Coordinates of C-alpha atoms and ligand atoms in Angstrom, one line a residue:
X1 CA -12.9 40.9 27.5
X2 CA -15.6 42.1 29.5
X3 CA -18.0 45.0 28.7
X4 CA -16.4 47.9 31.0
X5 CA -19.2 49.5 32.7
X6 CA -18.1 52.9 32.1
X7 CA -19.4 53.7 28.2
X8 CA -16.6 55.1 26.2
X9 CA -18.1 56.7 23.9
X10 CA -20.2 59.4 26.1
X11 CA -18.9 62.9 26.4
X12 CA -18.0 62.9 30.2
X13 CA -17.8 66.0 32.1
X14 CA -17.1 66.6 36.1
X15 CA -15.5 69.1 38.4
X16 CA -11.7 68.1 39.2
X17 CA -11.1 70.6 41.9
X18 CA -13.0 70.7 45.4
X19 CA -16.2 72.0 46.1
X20 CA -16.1 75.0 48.5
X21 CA -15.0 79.0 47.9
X22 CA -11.9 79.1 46.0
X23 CA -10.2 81.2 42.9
X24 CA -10.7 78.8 40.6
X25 CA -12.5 75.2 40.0
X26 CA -11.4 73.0 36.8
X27 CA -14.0 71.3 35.1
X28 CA -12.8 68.8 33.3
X29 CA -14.5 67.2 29.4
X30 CA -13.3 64.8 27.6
X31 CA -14.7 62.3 24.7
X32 CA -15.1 62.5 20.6
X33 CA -16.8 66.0 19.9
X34 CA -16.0 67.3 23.1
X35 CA -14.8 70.4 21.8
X36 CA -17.6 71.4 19.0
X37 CA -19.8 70.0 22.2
X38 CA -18.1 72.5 24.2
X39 CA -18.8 75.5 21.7
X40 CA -22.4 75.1 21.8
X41 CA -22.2 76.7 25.2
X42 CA -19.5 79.2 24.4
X43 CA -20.1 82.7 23.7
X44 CA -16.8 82.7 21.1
X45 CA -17.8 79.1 19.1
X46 CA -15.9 79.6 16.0
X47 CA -12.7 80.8 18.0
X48 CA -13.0 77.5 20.5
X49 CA -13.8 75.3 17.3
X50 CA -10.9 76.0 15.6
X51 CA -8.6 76.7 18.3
X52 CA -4.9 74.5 17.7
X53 CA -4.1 71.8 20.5
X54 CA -2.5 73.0 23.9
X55 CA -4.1 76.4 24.0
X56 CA -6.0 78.9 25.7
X57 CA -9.7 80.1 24.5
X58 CA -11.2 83.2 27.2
X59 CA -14.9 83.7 26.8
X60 CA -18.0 83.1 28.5
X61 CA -20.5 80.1 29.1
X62 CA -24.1 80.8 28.5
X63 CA -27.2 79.4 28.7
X64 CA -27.6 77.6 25.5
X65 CA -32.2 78.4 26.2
X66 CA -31.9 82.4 27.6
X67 CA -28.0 83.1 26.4
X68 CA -27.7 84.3 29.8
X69 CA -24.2 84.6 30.9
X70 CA -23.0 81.8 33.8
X71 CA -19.5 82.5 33.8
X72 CA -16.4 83.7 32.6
X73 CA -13.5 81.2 31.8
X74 CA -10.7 80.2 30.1
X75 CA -11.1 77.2 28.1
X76 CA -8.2 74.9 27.5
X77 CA -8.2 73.1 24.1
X78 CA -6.8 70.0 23.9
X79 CA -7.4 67.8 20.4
X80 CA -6.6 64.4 20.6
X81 CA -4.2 62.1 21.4
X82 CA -2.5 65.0 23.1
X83 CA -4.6 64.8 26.1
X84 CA -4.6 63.3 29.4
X85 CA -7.2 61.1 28.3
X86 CA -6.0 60.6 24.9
X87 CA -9.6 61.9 23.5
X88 CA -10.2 65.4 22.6
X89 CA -10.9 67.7 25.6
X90 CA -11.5 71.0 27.2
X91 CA -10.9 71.9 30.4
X92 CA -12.7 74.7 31.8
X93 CA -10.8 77.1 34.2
X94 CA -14.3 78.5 35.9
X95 CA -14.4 80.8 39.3
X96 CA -14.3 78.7 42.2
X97 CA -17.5 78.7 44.5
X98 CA -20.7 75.9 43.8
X99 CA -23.5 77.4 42.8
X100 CA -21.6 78.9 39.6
X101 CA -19.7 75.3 39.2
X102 CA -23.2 73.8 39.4
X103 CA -24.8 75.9 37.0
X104 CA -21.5 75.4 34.1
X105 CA -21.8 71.3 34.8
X106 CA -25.6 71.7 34.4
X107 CA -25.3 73.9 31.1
X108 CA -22.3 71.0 30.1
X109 CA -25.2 68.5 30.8
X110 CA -27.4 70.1 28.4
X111 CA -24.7 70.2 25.9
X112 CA -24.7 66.3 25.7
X113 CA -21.8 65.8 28.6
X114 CA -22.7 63.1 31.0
X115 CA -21.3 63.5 34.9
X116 CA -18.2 61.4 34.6
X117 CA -17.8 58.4 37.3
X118 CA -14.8 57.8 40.0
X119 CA -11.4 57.6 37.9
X120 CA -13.1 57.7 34.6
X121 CA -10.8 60.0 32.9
X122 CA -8.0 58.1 34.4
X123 CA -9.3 55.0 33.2
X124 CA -9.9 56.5 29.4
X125 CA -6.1 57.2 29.5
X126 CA -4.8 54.1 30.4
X127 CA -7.5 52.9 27.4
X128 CA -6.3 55.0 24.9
X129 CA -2.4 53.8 26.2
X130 CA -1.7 56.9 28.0
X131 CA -0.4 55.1 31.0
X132 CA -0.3 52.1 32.7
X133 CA -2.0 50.8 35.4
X134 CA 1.2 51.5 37.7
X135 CA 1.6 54.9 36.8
X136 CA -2.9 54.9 36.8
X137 CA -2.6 53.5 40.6
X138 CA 0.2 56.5 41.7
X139 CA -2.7 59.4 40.2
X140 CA -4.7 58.0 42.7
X141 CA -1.8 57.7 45.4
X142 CA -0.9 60.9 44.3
X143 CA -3.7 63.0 45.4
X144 CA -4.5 61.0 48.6
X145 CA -0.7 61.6 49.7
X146 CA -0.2 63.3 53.1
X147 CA 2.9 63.7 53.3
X148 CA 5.8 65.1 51.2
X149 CA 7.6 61.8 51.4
X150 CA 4.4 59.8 50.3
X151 CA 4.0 62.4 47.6
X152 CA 7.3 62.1 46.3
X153 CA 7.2 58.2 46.4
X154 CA 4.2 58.2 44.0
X155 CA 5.7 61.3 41.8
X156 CA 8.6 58.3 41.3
X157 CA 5.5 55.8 40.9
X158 CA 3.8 58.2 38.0
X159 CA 7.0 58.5 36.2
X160 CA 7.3 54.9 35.3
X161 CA 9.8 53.9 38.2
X162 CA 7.4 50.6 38.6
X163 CA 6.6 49.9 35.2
X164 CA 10.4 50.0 34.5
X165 CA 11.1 47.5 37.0
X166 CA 8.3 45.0 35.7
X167 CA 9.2 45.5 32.2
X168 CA 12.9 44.5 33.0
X169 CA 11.5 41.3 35.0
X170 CA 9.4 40.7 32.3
X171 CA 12.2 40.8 29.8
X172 CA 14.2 38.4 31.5
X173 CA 11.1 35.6 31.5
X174 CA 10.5 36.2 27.6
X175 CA 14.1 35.5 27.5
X176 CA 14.0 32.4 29.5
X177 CA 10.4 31.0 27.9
X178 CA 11.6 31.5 24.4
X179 CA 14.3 29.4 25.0
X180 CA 12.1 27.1 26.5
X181 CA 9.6 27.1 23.2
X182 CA 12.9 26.5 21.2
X183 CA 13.4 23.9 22.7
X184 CA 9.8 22.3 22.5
X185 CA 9.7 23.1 19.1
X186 CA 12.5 21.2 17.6
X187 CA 13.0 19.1 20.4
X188 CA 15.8 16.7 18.9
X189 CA 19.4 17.4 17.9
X190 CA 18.8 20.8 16.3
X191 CA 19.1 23.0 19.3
X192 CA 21.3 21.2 21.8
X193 CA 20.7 21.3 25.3
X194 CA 23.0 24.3 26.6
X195 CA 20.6 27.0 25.6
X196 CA 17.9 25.7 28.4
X197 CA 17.5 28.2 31.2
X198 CA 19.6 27.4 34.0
X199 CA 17.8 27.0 37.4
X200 CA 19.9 30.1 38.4
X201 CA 18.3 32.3 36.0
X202 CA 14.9 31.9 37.5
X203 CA 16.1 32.5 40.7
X204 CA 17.7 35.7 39.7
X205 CA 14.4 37.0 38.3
X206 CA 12.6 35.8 41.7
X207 CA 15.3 37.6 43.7
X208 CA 14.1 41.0 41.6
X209 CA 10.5 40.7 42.6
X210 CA 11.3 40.0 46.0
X211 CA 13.0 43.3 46.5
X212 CA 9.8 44.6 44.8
X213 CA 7.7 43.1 46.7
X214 CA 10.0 44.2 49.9
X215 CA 9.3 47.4 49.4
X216 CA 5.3 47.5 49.7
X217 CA 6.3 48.0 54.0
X218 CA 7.8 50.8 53.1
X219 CA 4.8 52.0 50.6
X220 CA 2.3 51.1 53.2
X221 CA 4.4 53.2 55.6
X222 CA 4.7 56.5 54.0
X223 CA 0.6 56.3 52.2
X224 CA -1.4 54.8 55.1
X225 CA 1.1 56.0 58.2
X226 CA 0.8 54.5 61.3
X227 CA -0.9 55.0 65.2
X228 CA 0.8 55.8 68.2
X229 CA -0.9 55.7 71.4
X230 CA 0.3 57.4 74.5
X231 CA -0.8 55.7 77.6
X232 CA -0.1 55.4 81.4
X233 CA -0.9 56.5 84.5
X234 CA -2.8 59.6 85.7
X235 CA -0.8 62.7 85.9
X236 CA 2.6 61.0 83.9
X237 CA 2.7 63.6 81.2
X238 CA 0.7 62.0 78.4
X239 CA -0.7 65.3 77.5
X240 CA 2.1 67.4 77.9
X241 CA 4.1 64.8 75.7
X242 CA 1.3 64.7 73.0
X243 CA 1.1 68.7 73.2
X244 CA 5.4 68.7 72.4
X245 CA 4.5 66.1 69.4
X246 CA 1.9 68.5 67.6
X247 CA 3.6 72.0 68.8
X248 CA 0.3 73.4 69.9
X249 CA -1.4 73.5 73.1
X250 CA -4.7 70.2 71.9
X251 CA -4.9 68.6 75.4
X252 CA -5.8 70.0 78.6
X253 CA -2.6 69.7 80.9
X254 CA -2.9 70.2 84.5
X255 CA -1.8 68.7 87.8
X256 CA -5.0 67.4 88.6
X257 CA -5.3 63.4 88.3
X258 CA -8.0 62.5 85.9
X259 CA -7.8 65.4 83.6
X260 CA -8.3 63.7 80.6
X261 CA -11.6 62.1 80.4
X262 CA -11.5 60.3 76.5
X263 CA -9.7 60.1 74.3
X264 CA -7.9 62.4 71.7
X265 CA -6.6 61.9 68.0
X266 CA -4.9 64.4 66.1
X267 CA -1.8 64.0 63.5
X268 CA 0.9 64.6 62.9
X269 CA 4.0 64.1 60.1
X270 CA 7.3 62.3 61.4
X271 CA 9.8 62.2 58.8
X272 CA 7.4 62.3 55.8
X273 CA 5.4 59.0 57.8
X274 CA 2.2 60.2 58.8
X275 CA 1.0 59.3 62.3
X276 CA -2.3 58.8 63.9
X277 CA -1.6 60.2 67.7
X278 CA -3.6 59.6 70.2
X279 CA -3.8 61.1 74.1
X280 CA -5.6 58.9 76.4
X281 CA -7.5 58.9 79.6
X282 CA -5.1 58.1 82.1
X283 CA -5.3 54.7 84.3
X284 CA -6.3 54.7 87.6
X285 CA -8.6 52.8 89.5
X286 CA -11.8 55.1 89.2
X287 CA -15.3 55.1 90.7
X288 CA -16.6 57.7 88.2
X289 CA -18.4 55.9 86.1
X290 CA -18.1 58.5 83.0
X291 CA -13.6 58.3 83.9
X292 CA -14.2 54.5 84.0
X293 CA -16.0 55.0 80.6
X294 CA -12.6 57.0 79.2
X295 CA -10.5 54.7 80.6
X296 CA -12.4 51.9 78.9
X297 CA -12.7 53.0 75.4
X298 CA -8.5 54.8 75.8
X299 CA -7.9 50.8 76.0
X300 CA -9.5 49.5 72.9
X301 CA -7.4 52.5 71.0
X302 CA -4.7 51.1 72.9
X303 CA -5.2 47.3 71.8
X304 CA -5.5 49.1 68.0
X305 CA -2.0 50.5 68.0
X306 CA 1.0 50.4 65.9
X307 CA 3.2 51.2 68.6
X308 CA 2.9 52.4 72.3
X309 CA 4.1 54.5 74.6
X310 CA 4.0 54.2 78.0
X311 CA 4.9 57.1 80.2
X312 CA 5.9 56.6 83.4
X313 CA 5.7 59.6 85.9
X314 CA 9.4 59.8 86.7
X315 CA 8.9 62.5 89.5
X316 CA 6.3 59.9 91.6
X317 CA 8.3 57.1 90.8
X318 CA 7.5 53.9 88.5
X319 CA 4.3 51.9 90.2
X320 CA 4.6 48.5 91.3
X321 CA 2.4 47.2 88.4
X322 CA 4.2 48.9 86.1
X323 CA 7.6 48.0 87.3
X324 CA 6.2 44.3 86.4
X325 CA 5.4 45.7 83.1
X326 CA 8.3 47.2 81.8
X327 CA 10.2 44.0 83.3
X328 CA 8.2 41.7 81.3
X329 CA 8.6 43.6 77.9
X330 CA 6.7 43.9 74.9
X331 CA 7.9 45.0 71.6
X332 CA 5.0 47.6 70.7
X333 CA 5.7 49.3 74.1
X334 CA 8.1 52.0 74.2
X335 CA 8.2 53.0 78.1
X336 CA 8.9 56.6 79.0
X337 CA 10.4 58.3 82.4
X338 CA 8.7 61.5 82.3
X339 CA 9.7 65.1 84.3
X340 CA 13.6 64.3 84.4
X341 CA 14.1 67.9 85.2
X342 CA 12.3 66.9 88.5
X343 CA 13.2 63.2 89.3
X344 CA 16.8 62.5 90.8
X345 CA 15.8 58.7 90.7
X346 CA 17.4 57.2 87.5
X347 CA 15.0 55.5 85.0
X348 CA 15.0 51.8 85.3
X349 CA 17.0 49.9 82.7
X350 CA 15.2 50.5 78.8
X351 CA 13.2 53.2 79.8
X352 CA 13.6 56.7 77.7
X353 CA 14.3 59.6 80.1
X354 CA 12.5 63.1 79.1
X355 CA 10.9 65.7 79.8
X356 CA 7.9 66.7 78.3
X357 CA 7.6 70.5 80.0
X358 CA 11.5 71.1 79.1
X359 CA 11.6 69.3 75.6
X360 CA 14.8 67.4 77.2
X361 CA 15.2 63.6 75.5
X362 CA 12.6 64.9 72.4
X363 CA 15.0 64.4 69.9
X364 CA 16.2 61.1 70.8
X365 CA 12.6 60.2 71.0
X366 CA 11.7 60.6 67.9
X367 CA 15.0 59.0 66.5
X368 CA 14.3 55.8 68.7
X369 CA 10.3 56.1 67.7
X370 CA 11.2 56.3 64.0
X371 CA 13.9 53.6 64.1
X372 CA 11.6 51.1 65.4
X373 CA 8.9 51.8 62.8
X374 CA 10.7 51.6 59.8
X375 CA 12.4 48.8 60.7
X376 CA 15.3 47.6 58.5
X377 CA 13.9 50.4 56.2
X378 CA 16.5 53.0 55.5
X379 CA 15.6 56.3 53.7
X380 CA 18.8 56.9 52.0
X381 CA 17.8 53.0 50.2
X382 CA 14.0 54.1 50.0
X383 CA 15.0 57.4 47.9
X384 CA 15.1 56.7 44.1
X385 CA 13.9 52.7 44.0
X386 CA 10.8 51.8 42.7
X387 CA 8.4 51.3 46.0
X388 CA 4.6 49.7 45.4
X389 CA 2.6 51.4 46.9
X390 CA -1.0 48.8 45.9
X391 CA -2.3 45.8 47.3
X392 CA -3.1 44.9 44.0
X393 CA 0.3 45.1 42.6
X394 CA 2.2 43.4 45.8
X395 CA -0.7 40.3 45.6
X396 CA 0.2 39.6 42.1
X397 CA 3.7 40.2 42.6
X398 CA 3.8 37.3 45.3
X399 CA 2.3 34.9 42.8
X400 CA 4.8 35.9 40.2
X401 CA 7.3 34.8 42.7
X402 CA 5.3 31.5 43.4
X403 CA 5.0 30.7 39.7
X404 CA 8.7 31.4 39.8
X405 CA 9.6 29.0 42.8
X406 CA 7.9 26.0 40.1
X407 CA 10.2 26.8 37.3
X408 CA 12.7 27.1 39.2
X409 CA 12.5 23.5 40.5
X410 CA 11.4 22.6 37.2
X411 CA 14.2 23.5 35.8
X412 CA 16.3 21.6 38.3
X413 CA 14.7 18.5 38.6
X414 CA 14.4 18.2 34.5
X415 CA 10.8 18.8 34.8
X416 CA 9.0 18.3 31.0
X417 CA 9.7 21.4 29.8
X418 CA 5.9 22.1 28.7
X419 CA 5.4 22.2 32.5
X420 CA 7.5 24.6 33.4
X421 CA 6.4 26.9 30.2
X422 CA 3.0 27.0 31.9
X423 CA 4.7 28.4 35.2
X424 CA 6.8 30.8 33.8
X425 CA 3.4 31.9 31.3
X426 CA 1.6 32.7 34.3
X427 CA 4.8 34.6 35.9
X428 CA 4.4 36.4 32.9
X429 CA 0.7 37.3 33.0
X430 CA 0.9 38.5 36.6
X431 CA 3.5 40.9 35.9
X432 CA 1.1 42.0 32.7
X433 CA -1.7 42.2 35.3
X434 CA 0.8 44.9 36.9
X435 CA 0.8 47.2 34.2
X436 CA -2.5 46.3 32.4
X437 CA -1.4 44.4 29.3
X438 CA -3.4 41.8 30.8
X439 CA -6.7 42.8 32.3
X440 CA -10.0 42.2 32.9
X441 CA -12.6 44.4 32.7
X442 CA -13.8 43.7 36.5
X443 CA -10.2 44.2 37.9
X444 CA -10.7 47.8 36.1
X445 CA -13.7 48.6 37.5
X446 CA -12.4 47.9 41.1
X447 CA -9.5 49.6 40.7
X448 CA -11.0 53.0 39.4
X449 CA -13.8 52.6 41.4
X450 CA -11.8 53.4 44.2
X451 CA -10.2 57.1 42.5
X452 CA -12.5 59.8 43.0
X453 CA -14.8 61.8 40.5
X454 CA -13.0 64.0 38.1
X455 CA -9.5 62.1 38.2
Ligands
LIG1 N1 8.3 69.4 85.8 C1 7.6 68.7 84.9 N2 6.3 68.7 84.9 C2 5.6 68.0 84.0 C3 6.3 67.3 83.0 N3 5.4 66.7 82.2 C4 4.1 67.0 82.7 N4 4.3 67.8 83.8 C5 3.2 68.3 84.6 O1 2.5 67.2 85.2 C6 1.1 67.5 85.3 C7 0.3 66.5 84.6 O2 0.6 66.6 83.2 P1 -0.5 66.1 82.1 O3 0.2 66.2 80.8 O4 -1.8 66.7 82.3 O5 -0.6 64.5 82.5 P2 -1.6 63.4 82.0 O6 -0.8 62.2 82.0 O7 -2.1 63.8 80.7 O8 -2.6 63.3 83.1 P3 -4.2 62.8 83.0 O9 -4.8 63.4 81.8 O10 -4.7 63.2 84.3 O11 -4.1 61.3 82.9 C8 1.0 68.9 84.7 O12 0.9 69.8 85.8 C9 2.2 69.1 83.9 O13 2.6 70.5 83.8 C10 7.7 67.3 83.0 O14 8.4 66.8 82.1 N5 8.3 68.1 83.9
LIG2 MG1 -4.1 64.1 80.1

């Protein structure tokens, strides 16, 4: 294996909170010495040297040149392997606000600490066995979570709920390739033939890490959300619609034609998926060259959408063109008949009657919006499975499943069995590439690289 870039063996040291005013920031230290390191800086020494594991150590950091006072803290003493990291470590509860984080990192810095790199303690802990790489991926997923639901999904993630499922398809493949090796190692009458895997068995493992791999929409879904882009004629509603999406008064409304000149993005959480929405210029044929400017870049968020809607001024009546469009169809465009409270004139057949100024048809909006985005997804299934949530682990997932489509006709066309152990070894060292048995130092350094600094 690879040199990893990061150095294991410096004392590492960054801040794990945000920069900006706050009550407190964390600064997090790990690495051998990190404590005695630590207390070279502290005004209590003694008392932080031999404080037990998992406990709490108040003083002050000083300058270790003028013993001027930088700060007062709480130190939390951690002594190894008991630690996130696995390596002794101190975290240092400081007051929130930069110049007096700088000035503890800089003092840390003199103490021998080095500024840690993106997801270095992260990636000490999954060194030192702490975790996985599944349960190292859903730290990062984690923290970038916007949503509650996308939260909770990675909370599931970071308790083993992934790991579990790829240990269990793992332990079904050890099961079927030591019965193959069984068989290549005393391959005349000693073992007989019925304890060869059965075709079936493969399948049944491949079947698992389809459903695994199934649920990577979902994962997608509820981490990177999706856009919606309201679009349509001048004066329809587009901004009154978008206005009833984010319950606050964004985009100018008025009964002028034209009033929005650009676009608008702002965002918003539907059922725990978190959507991109944009308002849009509306579509007219302009002369002004700044509104034909609008219209021209509303269409290129347009083209970049997730899903459409298309709102249809009910009151004025649906256009000729856009009669043709909603005629012709489209799957990404969900057309909208606007100011029912106004329009006696029924919508025409698959258009969504509402009324953006009333709220009338909202609900059933959303419902139909949500339904088509999910897809075949149901919450009620989503809600204690394992869902992936990485590229990573749904790429190597689909060539476990490949590998698996070769023993599986191995087995049924009596393949040589030395074959078919090949295909099932590198099932087996995908799914090890999943939770990190089986890694490379590069595929570590992309992944953390990726995490930011003091995770
Ligand atoms: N009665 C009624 N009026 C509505 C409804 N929706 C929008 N309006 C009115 O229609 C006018 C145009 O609404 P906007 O939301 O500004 O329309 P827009 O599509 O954003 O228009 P542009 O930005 O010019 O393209 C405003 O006077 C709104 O108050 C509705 O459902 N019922
Ligand atoms: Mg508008």
């Amino acid at each position: 294996m690879k040199e990893l870039t990061y150095n294991q063996d410096d004392l590492i040291c960054a801040l794990a909170t945000g920069w900006g005013a706050s009550a407190l920031g964390v600064i997090r230290t790990s690495g051998i010495g990190a404590i005695e390191a630590v207390s070279r800086i502290f005004s209590r020494p003694e008392v932080l040297n031999e404080a037990p594991g998992h406990t709490l150590v108040y003083g002050y950091i000083i300058d270790a040149d003028s013993g001027k006072q930088i700060d007062q803290v709480m130190a939390a003493v951690f002594r190894a392997p008991r630690s996130y990291t696995g390596e002794e470590s101190v975290e240092l509860s400081c007051h929130g606000g930069v110049p007096g984080l700088k000035a503890v990192l800089e003092a840390l810095n003199k103490a021998g600490f080095r500024d840690a790199g993106p997801g270095e303690f992260t990636m000490r802990g999954f060194v030192n066995g702490k975790l996985d790489l599944t349960r190292a991926e859903a730290v990062h997923e984690i923290v970038t979570a916007r949503t509650g639901r996308a939260h909770d999904l990675a909370l599931h993630r970071l308790s083993g709920a992934v790991e579990t499922q790829i240990n269990l398809v793992k332990g079904s493949l050890v099961r079927i390739m030591s019965a193959l090796e069984l068989q290549l190692d005393y391959p005349e009458d000693e073992v007989g033939d019925e304890i060869l895997p059965l075709p079936e068995e493969a399948g049944a493992v491949r079947a698992k890490v389809e459903d695994l791999i199934a649920t990577f929409r979902a994962g997608r879904l509820y981490q990177d959300g999706i856009r919606i882009v309201l679009t349509g004629a001048t004066n329809a509603g587009k901004s009154s619609l978008f206005n009833l999406f984010l319950k606050e008064e964004r985009s100018i409304v008025s009964e002028i034609h034209g009033t929005t000149r650009d676009y608008i993005e702002s965002w918003v959480s539907m059922d725990g998926i978190p959507v991109s929405l944009y308002d849009t210029a509306g579509l007219r044929d302009a002369d002004n060259p700044v509104e034909l400017e609008g219209i021209r870049r509303s269409s290129d968020v347009v083209s970049a959408a997730h899903l459409v809607l298309y709102i249809v001024d009910g009151q004025a009546g649906a256009r000729e063109d856009e009669l043709e469009r909603i005629k012709t169809g489209n799957g990404e465009i969900l057309y909208i008949w606007n100011k029912i409270d106004l329009s006696s004139e029924p919508p025409p057949e698959g258009v969504f009657p509402i009324s953006a100024l009333t709220g009338e048809g909202f609900g059933a909006l959303e419902d139909e919006i949500l339904m088509r985005v999910r897809g075949g997804l149901s919450i009620g299934e989503l809600s204690g499975s394992a869902v992936i949530d990485s590229r990573r682990q749904r790429d190597l997932l689909m060539r476990t499943s490949e590998a698996l489509v070769h023993v599986e006709e191995g087995l049924s066309l009596n393949a040589p069995l030395d074959v078919i152990a090949v295909d099932v070894r590198e099932a087996l060292d995908c799914l090890g590439e999943i939770t990190g048995d089986v890694t490379s130092a590069d595929i570590l350094d992309t992944m953390f690289s990726s995490f930011c600094v003091g995770k």
